[in-house]
PDB file of C-alpha atoms in Angstrom:
ATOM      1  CA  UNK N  28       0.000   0.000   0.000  1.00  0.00           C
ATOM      2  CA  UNK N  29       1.285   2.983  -1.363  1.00  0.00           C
ATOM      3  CA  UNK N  30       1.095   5.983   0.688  1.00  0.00           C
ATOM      4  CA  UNK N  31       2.805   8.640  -0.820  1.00  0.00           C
ATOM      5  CA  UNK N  32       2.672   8.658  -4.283  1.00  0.00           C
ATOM      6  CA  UNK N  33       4.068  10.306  -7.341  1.00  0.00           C
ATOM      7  CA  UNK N  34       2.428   9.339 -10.308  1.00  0.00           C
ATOM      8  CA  UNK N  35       5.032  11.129 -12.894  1.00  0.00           C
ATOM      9  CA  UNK N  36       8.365   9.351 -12.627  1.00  0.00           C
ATOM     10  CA  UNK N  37       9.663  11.391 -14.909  1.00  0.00           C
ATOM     11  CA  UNK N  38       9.593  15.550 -16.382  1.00  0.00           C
ATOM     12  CA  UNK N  39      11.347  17.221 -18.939  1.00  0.00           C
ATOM     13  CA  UNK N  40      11.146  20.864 -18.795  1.00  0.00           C
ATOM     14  CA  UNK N  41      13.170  23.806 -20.812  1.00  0.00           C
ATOM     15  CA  UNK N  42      15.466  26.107 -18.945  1.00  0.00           C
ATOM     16  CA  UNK N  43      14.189  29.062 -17.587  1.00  0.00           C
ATOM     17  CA  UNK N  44      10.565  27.723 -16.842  1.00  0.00           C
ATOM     18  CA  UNK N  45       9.262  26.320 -13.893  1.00  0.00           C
ATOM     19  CA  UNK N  46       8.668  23.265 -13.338  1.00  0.00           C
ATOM     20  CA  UNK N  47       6.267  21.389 -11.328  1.00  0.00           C
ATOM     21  CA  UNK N  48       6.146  18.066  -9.537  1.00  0.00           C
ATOM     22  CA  UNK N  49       3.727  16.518  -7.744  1.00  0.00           C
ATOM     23  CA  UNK N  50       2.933  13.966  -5.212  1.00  0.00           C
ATOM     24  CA  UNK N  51      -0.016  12.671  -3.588  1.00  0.00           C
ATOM     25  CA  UNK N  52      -0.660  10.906  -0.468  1.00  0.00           C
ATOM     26  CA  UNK N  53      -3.465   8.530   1.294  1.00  0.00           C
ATOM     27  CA  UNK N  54      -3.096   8.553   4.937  1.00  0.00           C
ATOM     28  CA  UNK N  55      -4.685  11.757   6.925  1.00  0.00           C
ATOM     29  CA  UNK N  56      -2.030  11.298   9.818  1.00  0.00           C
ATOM     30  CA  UNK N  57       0.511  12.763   7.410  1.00  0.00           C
ATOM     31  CA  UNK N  58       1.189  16.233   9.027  1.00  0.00           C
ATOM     32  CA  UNK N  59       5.004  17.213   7.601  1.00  0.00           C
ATOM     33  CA  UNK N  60       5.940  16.670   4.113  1.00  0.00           C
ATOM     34  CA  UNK N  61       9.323  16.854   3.054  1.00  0.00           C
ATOM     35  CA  UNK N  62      10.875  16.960  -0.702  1.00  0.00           C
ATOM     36  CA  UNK N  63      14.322  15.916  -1.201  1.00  0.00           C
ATOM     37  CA  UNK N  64      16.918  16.097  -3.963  1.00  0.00           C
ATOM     38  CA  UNK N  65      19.281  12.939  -5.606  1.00  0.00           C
ATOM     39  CA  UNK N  66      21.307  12.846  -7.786  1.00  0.00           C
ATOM     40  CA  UNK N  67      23.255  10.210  -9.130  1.00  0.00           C
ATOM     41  CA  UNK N  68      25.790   7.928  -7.314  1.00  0.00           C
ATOM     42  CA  UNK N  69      24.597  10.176  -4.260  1.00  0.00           C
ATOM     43  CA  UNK N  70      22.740  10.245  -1.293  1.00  0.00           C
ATOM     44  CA  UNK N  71      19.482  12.405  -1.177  1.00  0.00           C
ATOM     45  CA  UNK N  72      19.751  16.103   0.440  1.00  0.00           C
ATOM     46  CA  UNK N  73      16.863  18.150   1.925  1.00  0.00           C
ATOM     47  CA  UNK N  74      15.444  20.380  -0.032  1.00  0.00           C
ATOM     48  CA  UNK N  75      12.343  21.915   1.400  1.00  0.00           C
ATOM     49  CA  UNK N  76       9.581  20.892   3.904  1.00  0.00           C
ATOM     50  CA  UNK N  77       5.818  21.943   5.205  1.00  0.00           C
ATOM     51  CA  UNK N  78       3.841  21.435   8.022  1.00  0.00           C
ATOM     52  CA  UNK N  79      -0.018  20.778   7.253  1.00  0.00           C
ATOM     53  CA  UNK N  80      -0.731  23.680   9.345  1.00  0.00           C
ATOM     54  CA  UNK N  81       0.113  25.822   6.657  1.00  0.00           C
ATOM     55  CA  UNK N  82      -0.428  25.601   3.180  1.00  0.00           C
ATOM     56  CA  UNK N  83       2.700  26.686   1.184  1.00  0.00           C
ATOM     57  CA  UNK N  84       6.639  27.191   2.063  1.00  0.00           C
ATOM     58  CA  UNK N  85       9.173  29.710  -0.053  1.00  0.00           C
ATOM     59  CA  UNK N  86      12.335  29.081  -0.554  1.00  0.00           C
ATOM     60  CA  UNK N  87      14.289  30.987  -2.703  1.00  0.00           C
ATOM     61  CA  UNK N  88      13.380  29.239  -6.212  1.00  0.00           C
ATOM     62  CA  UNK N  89      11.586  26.431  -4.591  1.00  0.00           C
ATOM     63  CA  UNK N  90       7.817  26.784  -3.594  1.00  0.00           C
ATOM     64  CA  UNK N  91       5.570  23.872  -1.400  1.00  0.00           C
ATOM     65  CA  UNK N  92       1.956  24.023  -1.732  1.00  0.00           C
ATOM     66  CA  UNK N  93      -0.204  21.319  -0.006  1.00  0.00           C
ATOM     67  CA  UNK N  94      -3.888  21.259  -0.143  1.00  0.00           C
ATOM     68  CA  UNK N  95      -4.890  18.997   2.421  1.00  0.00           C
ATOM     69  CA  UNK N  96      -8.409  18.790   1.592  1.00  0.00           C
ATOM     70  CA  UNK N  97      -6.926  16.561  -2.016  1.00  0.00           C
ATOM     71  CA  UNK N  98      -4.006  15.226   0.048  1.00  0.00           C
ATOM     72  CA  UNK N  99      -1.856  16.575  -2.620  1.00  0.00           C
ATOM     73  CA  UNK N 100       1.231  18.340  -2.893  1.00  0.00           C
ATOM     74  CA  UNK N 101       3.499  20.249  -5.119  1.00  0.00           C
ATOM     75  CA  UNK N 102       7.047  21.615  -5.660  1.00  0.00           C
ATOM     76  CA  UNK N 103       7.439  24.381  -7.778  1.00  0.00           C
ATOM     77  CA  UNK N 104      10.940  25.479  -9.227  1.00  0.00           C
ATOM     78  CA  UNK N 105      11.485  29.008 -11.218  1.00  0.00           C
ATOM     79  CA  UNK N 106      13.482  29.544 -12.873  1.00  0.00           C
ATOM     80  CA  UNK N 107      14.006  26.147 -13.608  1.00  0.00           C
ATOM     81  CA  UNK N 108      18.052  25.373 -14.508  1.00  0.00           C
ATOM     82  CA  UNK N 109      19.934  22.794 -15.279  1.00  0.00           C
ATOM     83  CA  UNK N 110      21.287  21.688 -11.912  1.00  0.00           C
ATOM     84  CA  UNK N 111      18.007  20.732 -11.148  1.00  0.00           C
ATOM     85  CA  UNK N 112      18.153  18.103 -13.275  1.00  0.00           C
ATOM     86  CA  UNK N 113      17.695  15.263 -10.670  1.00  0.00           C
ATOM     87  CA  UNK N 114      15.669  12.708  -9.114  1.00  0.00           C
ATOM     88  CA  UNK N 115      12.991  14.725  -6.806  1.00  0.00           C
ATOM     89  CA  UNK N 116      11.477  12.729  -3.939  1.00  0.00           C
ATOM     90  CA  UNK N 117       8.279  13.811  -1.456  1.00  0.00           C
ATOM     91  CA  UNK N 118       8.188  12.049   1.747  1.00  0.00           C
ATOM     92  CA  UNK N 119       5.564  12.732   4.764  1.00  0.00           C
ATOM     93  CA  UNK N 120       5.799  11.925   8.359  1.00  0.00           C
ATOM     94  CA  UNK N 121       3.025  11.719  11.211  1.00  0.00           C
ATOM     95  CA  UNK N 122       2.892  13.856  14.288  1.00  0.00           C
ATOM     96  CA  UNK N 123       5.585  12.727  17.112  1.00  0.00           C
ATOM     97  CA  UNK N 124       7.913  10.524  14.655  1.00  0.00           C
ATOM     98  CA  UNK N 125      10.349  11.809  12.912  1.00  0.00           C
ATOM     99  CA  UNK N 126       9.828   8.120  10.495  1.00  0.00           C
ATOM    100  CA  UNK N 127       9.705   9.555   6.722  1.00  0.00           C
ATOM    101  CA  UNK N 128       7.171   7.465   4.406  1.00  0.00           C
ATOM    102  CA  UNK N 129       8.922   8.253   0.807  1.00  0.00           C
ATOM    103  CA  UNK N 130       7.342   8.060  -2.526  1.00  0.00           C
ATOM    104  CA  UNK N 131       8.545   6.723  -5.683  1.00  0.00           C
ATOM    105  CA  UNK N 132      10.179   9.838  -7.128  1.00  0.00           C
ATOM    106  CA  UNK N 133      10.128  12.002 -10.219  1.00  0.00           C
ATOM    107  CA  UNK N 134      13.140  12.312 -12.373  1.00  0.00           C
ATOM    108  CA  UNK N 135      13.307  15.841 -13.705  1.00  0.00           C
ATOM    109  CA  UNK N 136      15.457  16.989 -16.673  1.00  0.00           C
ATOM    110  CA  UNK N 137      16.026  20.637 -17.583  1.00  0.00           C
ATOM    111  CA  UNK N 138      16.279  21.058 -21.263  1.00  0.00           C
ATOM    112  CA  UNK N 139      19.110  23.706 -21.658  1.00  0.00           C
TER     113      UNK N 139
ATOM    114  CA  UNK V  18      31.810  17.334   9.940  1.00  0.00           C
ATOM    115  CA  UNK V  19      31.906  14.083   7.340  1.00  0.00           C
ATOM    116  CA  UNK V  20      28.044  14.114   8.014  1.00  0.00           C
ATOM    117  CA  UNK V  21      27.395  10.392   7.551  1.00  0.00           C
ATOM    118  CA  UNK V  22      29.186   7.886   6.227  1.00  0.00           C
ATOM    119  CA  UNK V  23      28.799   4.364   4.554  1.00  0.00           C
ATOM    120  CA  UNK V  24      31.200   1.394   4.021  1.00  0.00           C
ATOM    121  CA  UNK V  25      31.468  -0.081   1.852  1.00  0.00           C
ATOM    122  CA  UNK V  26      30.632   1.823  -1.531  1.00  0.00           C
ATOM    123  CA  UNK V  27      29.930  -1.330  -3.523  1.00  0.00           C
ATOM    124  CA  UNK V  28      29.886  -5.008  -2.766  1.00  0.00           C
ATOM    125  CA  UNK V  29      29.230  -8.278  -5.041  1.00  0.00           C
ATOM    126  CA  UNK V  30      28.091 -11.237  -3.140  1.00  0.00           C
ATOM    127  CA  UNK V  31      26.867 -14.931  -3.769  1.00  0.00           C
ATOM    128  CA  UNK V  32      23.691 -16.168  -2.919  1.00  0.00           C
ATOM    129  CA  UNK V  33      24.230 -17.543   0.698  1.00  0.00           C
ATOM    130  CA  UNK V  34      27.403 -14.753   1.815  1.00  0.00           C
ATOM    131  CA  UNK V  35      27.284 -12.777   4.856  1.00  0.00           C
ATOM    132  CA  UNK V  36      27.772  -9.173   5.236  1.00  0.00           C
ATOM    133  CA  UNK V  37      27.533  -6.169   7.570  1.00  0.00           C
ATOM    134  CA  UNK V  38      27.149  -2.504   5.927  1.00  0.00           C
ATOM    135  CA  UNK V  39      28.506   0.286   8.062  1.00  0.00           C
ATOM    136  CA  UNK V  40      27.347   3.348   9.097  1.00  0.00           C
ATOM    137  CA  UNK V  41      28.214   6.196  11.219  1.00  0.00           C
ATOM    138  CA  UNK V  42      27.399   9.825  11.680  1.00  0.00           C
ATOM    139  CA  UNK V  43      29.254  12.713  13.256  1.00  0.00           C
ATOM    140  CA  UNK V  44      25.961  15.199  14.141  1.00  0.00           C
ATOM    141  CA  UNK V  45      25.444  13.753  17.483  1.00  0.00           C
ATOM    142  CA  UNK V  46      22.453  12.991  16.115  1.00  0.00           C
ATOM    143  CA  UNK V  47      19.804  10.306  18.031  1.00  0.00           C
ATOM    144  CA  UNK V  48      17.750   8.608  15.240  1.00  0.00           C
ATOM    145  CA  UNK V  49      19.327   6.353  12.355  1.00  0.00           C
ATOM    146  CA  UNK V  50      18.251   4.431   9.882  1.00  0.00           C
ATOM    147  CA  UNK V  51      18.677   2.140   6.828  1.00  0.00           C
ATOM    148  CA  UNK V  52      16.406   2.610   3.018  1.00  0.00           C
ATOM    149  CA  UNK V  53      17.102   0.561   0.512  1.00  0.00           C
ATOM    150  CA  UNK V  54      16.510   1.950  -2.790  1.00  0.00           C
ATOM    151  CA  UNK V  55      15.259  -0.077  -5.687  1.00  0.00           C
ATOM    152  CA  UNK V  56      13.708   0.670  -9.449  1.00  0.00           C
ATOM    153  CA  UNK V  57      10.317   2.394  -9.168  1.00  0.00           C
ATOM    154  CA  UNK V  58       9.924   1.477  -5.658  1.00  0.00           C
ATOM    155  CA  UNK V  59      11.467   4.581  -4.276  1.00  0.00           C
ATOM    156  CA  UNK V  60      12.892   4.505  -0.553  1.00  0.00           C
ATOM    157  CA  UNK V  61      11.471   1.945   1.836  1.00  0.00           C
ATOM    158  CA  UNK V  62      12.835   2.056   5.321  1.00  0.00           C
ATOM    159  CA  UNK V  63      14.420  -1.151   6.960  1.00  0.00           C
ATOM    160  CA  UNK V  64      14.930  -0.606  10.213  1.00  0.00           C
ATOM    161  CA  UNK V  65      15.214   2.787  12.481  1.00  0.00           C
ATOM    162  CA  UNK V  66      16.663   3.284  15.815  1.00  0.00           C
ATOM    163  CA  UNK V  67      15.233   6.371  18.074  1.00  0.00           C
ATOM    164  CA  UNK V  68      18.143   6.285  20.234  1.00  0.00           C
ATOM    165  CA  UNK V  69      21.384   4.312  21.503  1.00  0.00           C
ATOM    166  CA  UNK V  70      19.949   0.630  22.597  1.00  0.00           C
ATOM    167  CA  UNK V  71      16.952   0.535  20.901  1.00  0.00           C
ATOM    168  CA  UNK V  72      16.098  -0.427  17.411  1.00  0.00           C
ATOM    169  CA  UNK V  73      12.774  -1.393  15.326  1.00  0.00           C
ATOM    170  CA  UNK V  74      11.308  -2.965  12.114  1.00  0.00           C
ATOM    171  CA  UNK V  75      10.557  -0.747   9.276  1.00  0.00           C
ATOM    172  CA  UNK V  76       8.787  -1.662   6.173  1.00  0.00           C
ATOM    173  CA  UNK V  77      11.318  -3.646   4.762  1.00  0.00           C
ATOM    174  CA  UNK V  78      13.123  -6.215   7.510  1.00  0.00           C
ATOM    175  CA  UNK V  79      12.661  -9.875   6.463  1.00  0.00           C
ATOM    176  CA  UNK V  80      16.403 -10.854   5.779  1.00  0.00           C
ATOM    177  CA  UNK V  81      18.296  -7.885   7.592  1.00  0.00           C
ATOM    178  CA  UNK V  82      19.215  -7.443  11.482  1.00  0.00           C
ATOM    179  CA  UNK V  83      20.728  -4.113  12.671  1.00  0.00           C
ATOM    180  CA  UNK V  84      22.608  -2.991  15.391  1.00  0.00           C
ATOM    181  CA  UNK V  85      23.265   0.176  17.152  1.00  0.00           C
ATOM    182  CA  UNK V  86      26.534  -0.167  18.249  1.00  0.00           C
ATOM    183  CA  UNK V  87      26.677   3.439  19.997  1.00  0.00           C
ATOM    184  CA  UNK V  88      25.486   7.058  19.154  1.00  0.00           C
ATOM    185  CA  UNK V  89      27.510   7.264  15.916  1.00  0.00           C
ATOM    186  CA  UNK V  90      27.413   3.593  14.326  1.00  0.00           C
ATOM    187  CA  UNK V  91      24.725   2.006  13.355  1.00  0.00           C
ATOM    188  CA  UNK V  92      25.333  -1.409  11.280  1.00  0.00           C
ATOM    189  CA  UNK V  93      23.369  -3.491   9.114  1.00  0.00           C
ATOM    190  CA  UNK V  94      24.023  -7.177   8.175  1.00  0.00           C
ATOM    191  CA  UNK V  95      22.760  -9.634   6.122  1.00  0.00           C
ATOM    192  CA  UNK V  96      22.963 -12.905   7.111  1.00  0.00           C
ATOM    193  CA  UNK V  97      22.178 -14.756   4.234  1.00  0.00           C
ATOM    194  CA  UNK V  98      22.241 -12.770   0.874  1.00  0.00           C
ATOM    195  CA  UNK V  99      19.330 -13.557  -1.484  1.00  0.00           C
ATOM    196  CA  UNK V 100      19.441 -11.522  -5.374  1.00  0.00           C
ATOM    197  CA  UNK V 101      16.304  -9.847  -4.277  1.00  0.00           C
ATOM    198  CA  UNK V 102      18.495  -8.119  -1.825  1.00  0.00           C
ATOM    199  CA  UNK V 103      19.881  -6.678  -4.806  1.00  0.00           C
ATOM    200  CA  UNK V 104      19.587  -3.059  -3.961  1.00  0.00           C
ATOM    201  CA  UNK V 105      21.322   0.647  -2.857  1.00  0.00           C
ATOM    202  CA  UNK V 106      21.474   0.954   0.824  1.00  0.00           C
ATOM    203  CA  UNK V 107      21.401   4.164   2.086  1.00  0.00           C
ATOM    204  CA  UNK V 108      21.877   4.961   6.090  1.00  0.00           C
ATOM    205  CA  UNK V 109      20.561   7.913   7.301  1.00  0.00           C
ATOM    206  CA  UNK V 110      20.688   9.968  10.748  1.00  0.00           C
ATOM    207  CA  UNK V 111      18.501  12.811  12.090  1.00  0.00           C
ATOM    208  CA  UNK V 112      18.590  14.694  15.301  1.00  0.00           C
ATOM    209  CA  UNK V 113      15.027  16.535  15.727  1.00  0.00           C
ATOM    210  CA  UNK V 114      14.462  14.557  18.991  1.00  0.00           C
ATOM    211  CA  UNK V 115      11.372  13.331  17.698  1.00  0.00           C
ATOM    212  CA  UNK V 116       9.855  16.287  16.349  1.00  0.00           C
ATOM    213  CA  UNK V 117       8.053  15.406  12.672  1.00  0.00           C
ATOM    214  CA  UNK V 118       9.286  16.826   9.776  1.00  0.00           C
ATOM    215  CA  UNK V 119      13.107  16.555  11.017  1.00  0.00           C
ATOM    216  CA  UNK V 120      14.604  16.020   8.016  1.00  0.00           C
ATOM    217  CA  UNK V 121      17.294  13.086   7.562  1.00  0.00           C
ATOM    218  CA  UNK V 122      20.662  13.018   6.310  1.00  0.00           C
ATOM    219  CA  UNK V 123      22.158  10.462   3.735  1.00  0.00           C
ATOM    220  CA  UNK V 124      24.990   8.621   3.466  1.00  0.00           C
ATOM    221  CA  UNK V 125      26.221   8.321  -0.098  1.00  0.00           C
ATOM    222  CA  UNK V 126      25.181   4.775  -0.602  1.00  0.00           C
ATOM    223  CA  UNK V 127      26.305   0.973  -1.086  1.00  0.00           C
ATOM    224  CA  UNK V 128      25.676  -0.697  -3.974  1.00  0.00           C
ATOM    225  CA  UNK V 129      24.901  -4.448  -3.325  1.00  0.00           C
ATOM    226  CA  UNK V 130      24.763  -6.714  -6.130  1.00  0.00           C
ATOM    227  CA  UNK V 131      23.666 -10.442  -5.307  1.00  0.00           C
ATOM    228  CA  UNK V 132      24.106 -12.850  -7.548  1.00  0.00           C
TER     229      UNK V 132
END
Protein backbone atom coordinates (compact mmCIF):
# COMPACT_ATOMS: atom_id res chain seq x y z
CA UNK A 1 0.00 0.00 0.00
CA UNK A 2 1.28 2.98 -1.36
CA UNK A 3 1.09 5.98 0.69
CA UNK A 4 2.81 8.64 -0.82
CA UNK A 5 2.67 8.66 -4.28
CA UNK A 6 4.07 10.31 -7.34
CA UNK A 7 2.43 9.34 -10.31
CA UNK A 8 5.03 11.13 -12.89
CA UNK A 9 8.37 9.35 -12.63
CA UNK A 10 9.66 11.39 -14.91
CA UNK A 11 9.59 15.55 -16.38
CA UNK A 12 11.35 17.22 -18.94
CA UNK A 13 11.15 20.86 -18.79
CA UNK A 14 13.17 23.81 -20.81
CA UNK A 15 15.47 26.11 -18.95
CA UNK A 16 14.19 29.06 -17.59
CA UNK A 17 10.56 27.72 -16.84
CA UNK A 18 9.26 26.32 -13.89
CA UNK A 19 8.67 23.26 -13.34
CA UNK A 20 6.27 21.39 -11.33
CA UNK A 21 6.15 18.07 -9.54
CA UNK A 22 3.73 16.52 -7.74
CA UNK A 23 2.93 13.97 -5.21
CA UNK A 24 -0.02 12.67 -3.59
CA UNK A 25 -0.66 10.91 -0.47
CA UNK A 26 -3.46 8.53 1.29
CA UNK A 27 -3.10 8.55 4.94
CA UNK A 28 -4.68 11.76 6.92
CA UNK A 29 -2.03 11.30 9.82
CA UNK A 30 0.51 12.76 7.41
CA UNK A 31 1.19 16.23 9.03
CA UNK A 32 5.00 17.21 7.60
CA UNK A 33 5.94 16.67 4.11
CA UNK A 34 9.32 16.85 3.05
CA UNK A 35 10.88 16.96 -0.70
CA UNK A 36 14.32 15.92 -1.20
CA UNK A 37 16.92 16.10 -3.96
CA UNK A 38 19.28 12.94 -5.61
CA UNK A 39 21.31 12.85 -7.79
CA UNK A 40 23.25 10.21 -9.13
CA UNK A 41 25.79 7.93 -7.31
CA UNK A 42 24.60 10.18 -4.26
CA UNK A 43 22.74 10.25 -1.29
CA UNK A 44 19.48 12.40 -1.18
CA UNK A 45 19.75 16.10 0.44
CA UNK A 46 16.86 18.15 1.93
CA UNK A 47 15.44 20.38 -0.03
CA UNK A 48 12.34 21.92 1.40
CA UNK A 49 9.58 20.89 3.90
CA UNK A 50 5.82 21.94 5.20
CA UNK A 51 3.84 21.44 8.02
CA UNK A 52 -0.02 20.78 7.25
CA UNK A 53 -0.73 23.68 9.34
CA UNK A 54 0.11 25.82 6.66
CA UNK A 55 -0.43 25.60 3.18
CA UNK A 56 2.70 26.69 1.18
CA UNK A 57 6.64 27.19 2.06
CA UNK A 58 9.17 29.71 -0.05
CA UNK A 59 12.33 29.08 -0.55
CA UNK A 60 14.29 30.99 -2.70
CA UNK A 61 13.38 29.24 -6.21
CA UNK A 62 11.59 26.43 -4.59
CA UNK A 63 7.82 26.78 -3.59
CA UNK A 64 5.57 23.87 -1.40
CA UNK A 65 1.96 24.02 -1.73
CA UNK A 66 -0.20 21.32 -0.01
CA UNK A 67 -3.89 21.26 -0.14
CA UNK A 68 -4.89 19.00 2.42
CA UNK A 69 -8.41 18.79 1.59
CA UNK A 70 -6.93 16.56 -2.02
CA UNK A 71 -4.01 15.23 0.05
CA UNK A 72 -1.86 16.58 -2.62
CA UNK A 73 1.23 18.34 -2.89
CA UNK A 74 3.50 20.25 -5.12
CA UNK A 75 7.05 21.61 -5.66
CA UNK A 76 7.44 24.38 -7.78
CA UNK A 77 10.94 25.48 -9.23
CA UNK A 78 11.48 29.01 -11.22
CA UNK A 79 13.48 29.54 -12.87
CA UNK A 80 14.01 26.15 -13.61
CA UNK A 81 18.05 25.37 -14.51
CA UNK A 82 19.93 22.79 -15.28
CA UNK A 83 21.29 21.69 -11.91
CA UNK A 84 18.01 20.73 -11.15
CA UNK A 85 18.15 18.10 -13.27
CA UNK A 86 17.69 15.26 -10.67
CA UNK A 87 15.67 12.71 -9.11
CA UNK A 88 12.99 14.73 -6.81
CA UNK A 89 11.48 12.73 -3.94
CA UNK A 90 8.28 13.81 -1.46
CA UNK A 91 8.19 12.05 1.75
CA UNK A 92 5.56 12.73 4.76
CA UNK A 93 5.80 11.92 8.36
CA UNK A 94 3.02 11.72 11.21
CA UNK A 95 2.89 13.86 14.29
CA UNK A 96 5.58 12.73 17.11
CA UNK A 97 7.91 10.52 14.65
CA UNK A 98 10.35 11.81 12.91
CA UNK A 99 9.83 8.12 10.49
CA UNK A 100 9.71 9.55 6.72
CA UNK A 101 7.17 7.46 4.41
CA UNK A 102 8.92 8.25 0.81
CA UNK A 103 7.34 8.06 -2.53
CA UNK A 104 8.55 6.72 -5.68
CA UNK A 105 10.18 9.84 -7.13
CA UNK A 106 10.13 12.00 -10.22
CA UNK A 107 13.14 12.31 -12.37
CA UNK A 108 13.31 15.84 -13.71
CA UNK A 109 15.46 16.99 -16.67
CA UNK A 110 16.03 20.64 -17.58
CA UNK A 111 16.28 21.06 -21.26
CA UNK A 112 19.11 23.71 -21.66
CA UNK B 1 31.81 17.33 9.94
CA UNK B 2 31.91 14.08 7.34
CA UNK B 3 28.04 14.11 8.01
CA UNK B 4 27.40 10.39 7.55
CA UNK B 5 29.19 7.89 6.23
CA UNK B 6 28.80 4.36 4.55
CA UNK B 7 31.20 1.39 4.02
CA UNK B 8 31.47 -0.08 1.85
CA UNK B 9 30.63 1.82 -1.53
CA UNK B 10 29.93 -1.33 -3.52
CA UNK B 11 29.89 -5.01 -2.77
CA UNK B 12 29.23 -8.28 -5.04
CA UNK B 13 28.09 -11.24 -3.14
CA UNK B 14 26.87 -14.93 -3.77
CA UNK B 15 23.69 -16.17 -2.92
CA UNK B 16 24.23 -17.54 0.70
CA UNK B 17 27.40 -14.75 1.82
CA UNK B 18 27.28 -12.78 4.86
CA UNK B 19 27.77 -9.17 5.24
CA UNK B 20 27.53 -6.17 7.57
CA UNK B 21 27.15 -2.50 5.93
CA UNK B 22 28.51 0.29 8.06
CA UNK B 23 27.35 3.35 9.10
CA UNK B 24 28.21 6.20 11.22
CA UNK B 25 27.40 9.83 11.68
CA UNK B 26 29.25 12.71 13.26
CA UNK B 27 25.96 15.20 14.14
CA UNK B 28 25.44 13.75 17.48
CA UNK B 29 22.45 12.99 16.11
CA UNK B 30 19.80 10.31 18.03
CA UNK B 31 17.75 8.61 15.24
CA UNK B 32 19.33 6.35 12.36
CA UNK B 33 18.25 4.43 9.88
CA UNK B 34 18.68 2.14 6.83
CA UNK B 35 16.41 2.61 3.02
CA UNK B 36 17.10 0.56 0.51
CA UNK B 37 16.51 1.95 -2.79
CA UNK B 38 15.26 -0.08 -5.69
CA UNK B 39 13.71 0.67 -9.45
CA UNK B 40 10.32 2.39 -9.17
CA UNK B 41 9.92 1.48 -5.66
CA UNK B 42 11.47 4.58 -4.28
CA UNK B 43 12.89 4.50 -0.55
CA UNK B 44 11.47 1.95 1.84
CA UNK B 45 12.84 2.06 5.32
CA UNK B 46 14.42 -1.15 6.96
CA UNK B 47 14.93 -0.61 10.21
CA UNK B 48 15.21 2.79 12.48
CA UNK B 49 16.66 3.28 15.82
CA UNK B 50 15.23 6.37 18.07
CA UNK B 51 18.14 6.28 20.23
CA UNK B 52 21.38 4.31 21.50
CA UNK B 53 19.95 0.63 22.60
CA UNK B 54 16.95 0.54 20.90
CA UNK B 55 16.10 -0.43 17.41
CA UNK B 56 12.77 -1.39 15.33
CA UNK B 57 11.31 -2.96 12.11
CA UNK B 58 10.56 -0.75 9.28
CA UNK B 59 8.79 -1.66 6.17
CA UNK B 60 11.32 -3.65 4.76
CA UNK B 61 13.12 -6.21 7.51
CA UNK B 62 12.66 -9.88 6.46
CA UNK B 63 16.40 -10.85 5.78
CA UNK B 64 18.30 -7.88 7.59
CA UNK B 65 19.21 -7.44 11.48
CA UNK B 66 20.73 -4.11 12.67
CA UNK B 67 22.61 -2.99 15.39
CA UNK B 68 23.27 0.18 17.15
CA UNK B 69 26.53 -0.17 18.25
CA UNK B 70 26.68 3.44 20.00
CA UNK B 71 25.49 7.06 19.15
CA UNK B 72 27.51 7.26 15.92
CA UNK B 73 27.41 3.59 14.33
CA UNK B 74 24.72 2.01 13.36
CA UNK B 75 25.33 -1.41 11.28
CA UNK B 76 23.37 -3.49 9.11
CA UNK B 77 24.02 -7.18 8.18
CA UNK B 78 22.76 -9.63 6.12
CA UNK B 79 22.96 -12.90 7.11
CA UNK B 80 22.18 -14.76 4.23
CA UNK B 81 22.24 -12.77 0.87
CA UNK B 82 19.33 -13.56 -1.48
CA UNK B 83 19.44 -11.52 -5.37
CA UNK B 84 16.30 -9.85 -4.28
CA UNK B 85 18.49 -8.12 -1.82
CA UNK B 86 19.88 -6.68 -4.81
CA UNK B 87 19.59 -3.06 -3.96
CA UNK B 88 21.32 0.65 -2.86
CA UNK B 89 21.47 0.95 0.82
CA UNK B 90 21.40 4.16 2.09
CA UNK B 91 21.88 4.96 6.09
CA UNK B 92 20.56 7.91 7.30
CA UNK B 93 20.69 9.97 10.75
CA UNK B 94 18.50 12.81 12.09
CA UNK B 95 18.59 14.69 15.30
CA UNK B 96 15.03 16.53 15.73
CA UNK B 97 14.46 14.56 18.99
CA UNK B 98 11.37 13.33 17.70
CA UNK B 99 9.85 16.29 16.35
CA UNK B 100 8.05 15.41 12.67
CA UNK B 101 9.29 16.83 9.78
CA UNK B 102 13.11 16.55 11.02
CA UNK B 103 14.60 16.02 8.02
CA UNK B 104 17.29 13.09 7.56
CA UNK B 105 20.66 13.02 6.31
CA UNK B 106 22.16 10.46 3.73
CA UNK B 107 24.99 8.62 3.47
CA UNK B 108 26.22 8.32 -0.10
CA UNK B 109 25.18 4.77 -0.60
CA UNK B 110 26.30 0.97 -1.09
CA UNK B 111 25.68 -0.70 -3.97
CA UNK B 112 24.90 -4.45 -3.32
CA UNK B 113 24.76 -6.71 -6.13
CA UNK B 114 23.67 -10.44 -5.31
CA UNK B 115 24.11 -12.85 -7.55
Amino acid sequence: DQQVKQNSPSLSVQEGRISILNCDYTNSMFDYFLWYKKYPAEGPTFLISISSIKDKNEDGRFTVFLNKSAKHLSLHIVPSQPGDSAVYFCAASTGGNEKLTFGTGTRLTIIP
Amino acid sequence: NAGVTQTPKFQVLKTGQSMTLQCAQDMNHNSMYWYRQDPGMGLRLIYYSASEGTTDKGEVPNGYNVSRLNKREFSLRLESAAPSQTSVYFCASSGGGGRPGSRQFFGPGTRLTVL
